[in-house]
Coordinates of C-alpha atoms in Angstrom, one line a residue:
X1 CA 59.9 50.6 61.6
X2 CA 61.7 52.3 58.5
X3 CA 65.1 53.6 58.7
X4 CA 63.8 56.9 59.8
X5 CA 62.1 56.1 62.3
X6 CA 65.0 54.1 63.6
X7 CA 67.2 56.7 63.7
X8 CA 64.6 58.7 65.3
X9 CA 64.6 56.6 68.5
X10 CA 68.3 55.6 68.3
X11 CA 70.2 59.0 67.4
X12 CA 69.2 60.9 70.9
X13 CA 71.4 58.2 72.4
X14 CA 74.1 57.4 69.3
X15 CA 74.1 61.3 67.5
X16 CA 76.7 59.8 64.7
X17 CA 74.3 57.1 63.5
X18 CA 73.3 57.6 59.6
X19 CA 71.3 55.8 57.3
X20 CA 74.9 54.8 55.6
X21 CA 75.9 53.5 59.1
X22 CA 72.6 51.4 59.2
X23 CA 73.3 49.5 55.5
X24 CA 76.9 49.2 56.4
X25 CA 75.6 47.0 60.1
X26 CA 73.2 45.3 57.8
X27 CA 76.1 44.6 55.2
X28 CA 78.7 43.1 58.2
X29 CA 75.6 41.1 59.2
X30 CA 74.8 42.6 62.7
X31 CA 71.4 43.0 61.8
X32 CA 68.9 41.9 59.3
X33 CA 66.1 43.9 59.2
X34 CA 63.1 42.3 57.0
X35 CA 62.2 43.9 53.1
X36 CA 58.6 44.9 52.0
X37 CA 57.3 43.9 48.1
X38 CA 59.0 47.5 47.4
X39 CA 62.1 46.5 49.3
X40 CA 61.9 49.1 51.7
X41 CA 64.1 47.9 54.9
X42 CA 62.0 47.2 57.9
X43 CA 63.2 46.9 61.6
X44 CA 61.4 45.0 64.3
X45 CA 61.7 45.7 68.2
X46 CA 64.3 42.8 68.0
X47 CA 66.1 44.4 65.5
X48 CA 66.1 47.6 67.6
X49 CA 67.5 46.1 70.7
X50 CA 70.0 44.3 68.2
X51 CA 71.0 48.2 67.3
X52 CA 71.6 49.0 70.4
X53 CA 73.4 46.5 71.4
X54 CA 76.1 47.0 68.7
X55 CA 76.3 50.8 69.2
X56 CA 76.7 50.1 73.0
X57 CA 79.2 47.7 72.6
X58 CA 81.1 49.6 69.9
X59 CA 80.9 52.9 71.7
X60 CA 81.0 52.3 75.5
X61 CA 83.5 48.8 75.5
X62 CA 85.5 50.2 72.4
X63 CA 84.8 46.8 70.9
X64 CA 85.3 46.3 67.0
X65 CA 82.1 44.9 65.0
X66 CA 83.9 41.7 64.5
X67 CA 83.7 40.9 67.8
X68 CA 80.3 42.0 68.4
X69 CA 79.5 39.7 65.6
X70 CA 80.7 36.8 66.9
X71 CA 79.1 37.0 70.2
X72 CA 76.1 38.0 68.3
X73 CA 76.4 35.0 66.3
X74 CA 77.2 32.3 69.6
X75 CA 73.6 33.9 70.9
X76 CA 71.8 32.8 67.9
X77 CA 72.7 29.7 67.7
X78 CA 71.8 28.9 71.3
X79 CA 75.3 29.5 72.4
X80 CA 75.8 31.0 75.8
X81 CA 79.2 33.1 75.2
X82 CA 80.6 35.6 77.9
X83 CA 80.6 39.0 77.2
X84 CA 83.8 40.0 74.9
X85 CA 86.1 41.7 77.1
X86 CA 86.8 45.5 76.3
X87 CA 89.6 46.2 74.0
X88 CA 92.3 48.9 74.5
X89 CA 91.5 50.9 72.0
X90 CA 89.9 54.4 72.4
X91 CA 86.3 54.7 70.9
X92 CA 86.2 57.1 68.1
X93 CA 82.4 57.5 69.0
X94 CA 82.7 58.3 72.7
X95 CA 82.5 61.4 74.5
X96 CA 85.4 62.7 77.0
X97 CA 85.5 65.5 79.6
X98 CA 87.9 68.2 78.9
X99 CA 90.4 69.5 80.9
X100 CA 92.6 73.0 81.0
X101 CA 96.5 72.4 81.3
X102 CA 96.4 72.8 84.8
X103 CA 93.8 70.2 85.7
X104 CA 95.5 67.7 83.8
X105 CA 98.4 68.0 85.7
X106 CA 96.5 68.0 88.9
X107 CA 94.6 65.0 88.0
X108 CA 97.7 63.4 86.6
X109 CA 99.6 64.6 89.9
X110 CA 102.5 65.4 87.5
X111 CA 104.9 68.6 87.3
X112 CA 104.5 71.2 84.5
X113 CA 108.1 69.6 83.1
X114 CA 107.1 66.5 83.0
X115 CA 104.0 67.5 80.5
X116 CA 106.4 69.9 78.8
X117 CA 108.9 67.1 78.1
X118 CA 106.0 65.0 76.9
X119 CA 104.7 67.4 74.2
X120 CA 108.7 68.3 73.1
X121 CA 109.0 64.0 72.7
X122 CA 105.6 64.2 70.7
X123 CA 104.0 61.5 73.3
X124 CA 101.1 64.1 74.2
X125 CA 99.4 67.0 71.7
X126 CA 99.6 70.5 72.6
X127 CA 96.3 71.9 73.1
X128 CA 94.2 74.4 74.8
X129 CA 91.7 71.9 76.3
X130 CA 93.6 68.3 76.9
X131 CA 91.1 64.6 76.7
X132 CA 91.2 61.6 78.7
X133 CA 94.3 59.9 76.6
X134 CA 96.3 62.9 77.4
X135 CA 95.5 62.1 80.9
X136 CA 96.4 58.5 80.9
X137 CA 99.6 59.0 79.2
X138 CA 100.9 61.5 81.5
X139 CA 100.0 59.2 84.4
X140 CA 101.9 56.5 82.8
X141 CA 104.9 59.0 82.4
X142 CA 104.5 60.0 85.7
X143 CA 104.6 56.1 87.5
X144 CA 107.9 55.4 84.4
X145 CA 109.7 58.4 85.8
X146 CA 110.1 56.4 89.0
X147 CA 111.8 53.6 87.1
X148 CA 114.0 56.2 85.3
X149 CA 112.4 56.4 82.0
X150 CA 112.0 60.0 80.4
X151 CA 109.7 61.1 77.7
X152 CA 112.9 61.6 75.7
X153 CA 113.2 58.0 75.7
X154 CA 109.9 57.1 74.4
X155 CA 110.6 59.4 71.2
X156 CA 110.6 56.1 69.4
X157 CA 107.2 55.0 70.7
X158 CA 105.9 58.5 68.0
X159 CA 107.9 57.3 65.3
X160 CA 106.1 53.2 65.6
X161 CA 102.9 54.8 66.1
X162 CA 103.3 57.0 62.3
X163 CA 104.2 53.7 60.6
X164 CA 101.5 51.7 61.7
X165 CA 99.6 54.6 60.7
X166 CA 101.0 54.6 57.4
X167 CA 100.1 50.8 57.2
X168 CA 97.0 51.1 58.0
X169 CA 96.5 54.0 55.5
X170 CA 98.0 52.2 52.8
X171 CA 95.6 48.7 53.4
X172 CA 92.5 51.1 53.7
X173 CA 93.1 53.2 50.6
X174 CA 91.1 51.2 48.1
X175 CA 88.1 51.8 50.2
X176 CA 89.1 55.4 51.0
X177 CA 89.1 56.3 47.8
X178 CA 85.7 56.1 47.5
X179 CA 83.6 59.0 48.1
X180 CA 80.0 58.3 49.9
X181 CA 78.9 57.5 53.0
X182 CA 78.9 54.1 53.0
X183 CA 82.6 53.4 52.3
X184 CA 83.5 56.2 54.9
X185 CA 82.1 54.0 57.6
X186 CA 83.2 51.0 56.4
X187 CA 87.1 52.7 56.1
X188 CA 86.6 54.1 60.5
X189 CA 85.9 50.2 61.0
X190 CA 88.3 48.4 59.1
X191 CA 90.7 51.3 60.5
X192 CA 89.9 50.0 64.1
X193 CA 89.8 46.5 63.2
X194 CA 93.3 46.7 62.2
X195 CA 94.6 48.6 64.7
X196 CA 93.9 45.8 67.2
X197 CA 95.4 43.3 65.3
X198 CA 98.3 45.5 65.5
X199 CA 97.9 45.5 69.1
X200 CA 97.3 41.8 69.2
X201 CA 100.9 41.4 67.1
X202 CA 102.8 44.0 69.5
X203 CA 101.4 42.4 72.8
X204 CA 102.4 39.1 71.7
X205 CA 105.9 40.3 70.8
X206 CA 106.5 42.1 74.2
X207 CA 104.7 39.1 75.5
X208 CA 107.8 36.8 74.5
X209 CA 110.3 39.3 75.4
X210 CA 109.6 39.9 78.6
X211 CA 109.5 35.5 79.6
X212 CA 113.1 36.1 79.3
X213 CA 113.1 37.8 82.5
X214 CA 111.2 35.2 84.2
X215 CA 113.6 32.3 83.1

């Protein structure tokens, strides 16, 4: 199959795959589709199932394409590796119910001040219409009220979360300069990519902190 006809089959199910997105999986190895005399790209069933795979992985399990590579890689060499475990991180490419204000606080089973302190501390977004990270950080406010912490506390948490930003920003930006297609897909990976090593590096760090209270 040629590339149109890949994405033919595949975007019904993955609407935000391009042709750019298909060189850039080819480039980071995840598939390899054959080449004819002209070197037009050419995808097998295998390399379809391949595809899917990846965009399943990356989408639904919020996986970065490292990771899927790696697995990918154990399989081919006759490896039997366990299904990477599902990071953290919320998929850029998945799809979320909305929810009015007062359904989130229903959901969340949290009072109107509790949100209102949450948007003042810049831990939630106001918006008409709130997502399913709105929703899990107001039920984490709600269960950390119990043990005395207030959104006003967490004001911190905003300011950490604009500086890893900014570093992420600032190791991205010789890719992001760029202007096509290609290097726009490659910048949304390497973005994710390096926001769960950050994760990896805070973990760790609250990790060791916390054995204190165990000693």
């Amino acid at each position: 199959m040629s590339i149109g006809q890949v994405l033919a089959k595949l975007n019904p199910e993955f609407p935000d795959l391009s042709p750019s997105k298909l060189r850039f999986l080819e480039e980071r190895q995840l598939v390899s589709p054959t080449r004819t005399s002209a070197g037009y790209r050419k995808f097998s069933p295998s390399d379809m199932e391949r595809l899917r795979f990846v965009l399943t992985m990356q989408r639904d399990h919020y996986l970065p394409l490292k990771v899927i590579r790696g697995y990918l890689d154990d399989l081919d060499a006759g490896r039997t590796p366990d299904l990477p475990a599902a990071a953290n991180v919320p998929s850029m490419l998945a799809t979320e119910r909305r929810r009015t204000r007062d359904e989130l606080l229903r959901e969340a089973n949290a009072p109107a001040t509790l949100l209102d302190d949450a948007v003042a501390a810049s831990l939630i977004t106001p918006a008409e219409l709130f997502g399913d990270d709105a929703l899990n950080v107001l039920r984490a406010l709600v269960d950390l009220r119990r043990s005395g912490i207030e959104p006003r506390h967490l004001r911190a948490f905003r300011a950490a979360a604009e500086r890893e930003l900014a570093l992420i920003e600032n190791a991205l930006m010789p890719v992001s300069r760029r202007a096509d297609a290609s290097s726009r897909a490659k910048a949304g990976e390497l973005a994710r990519e390096i926001a769960g090593q950050l994760e990896v590096v805070r973990s760790s760090l609250i990790r060791s902190a916390l054995a204190g209270f165990d000693a």
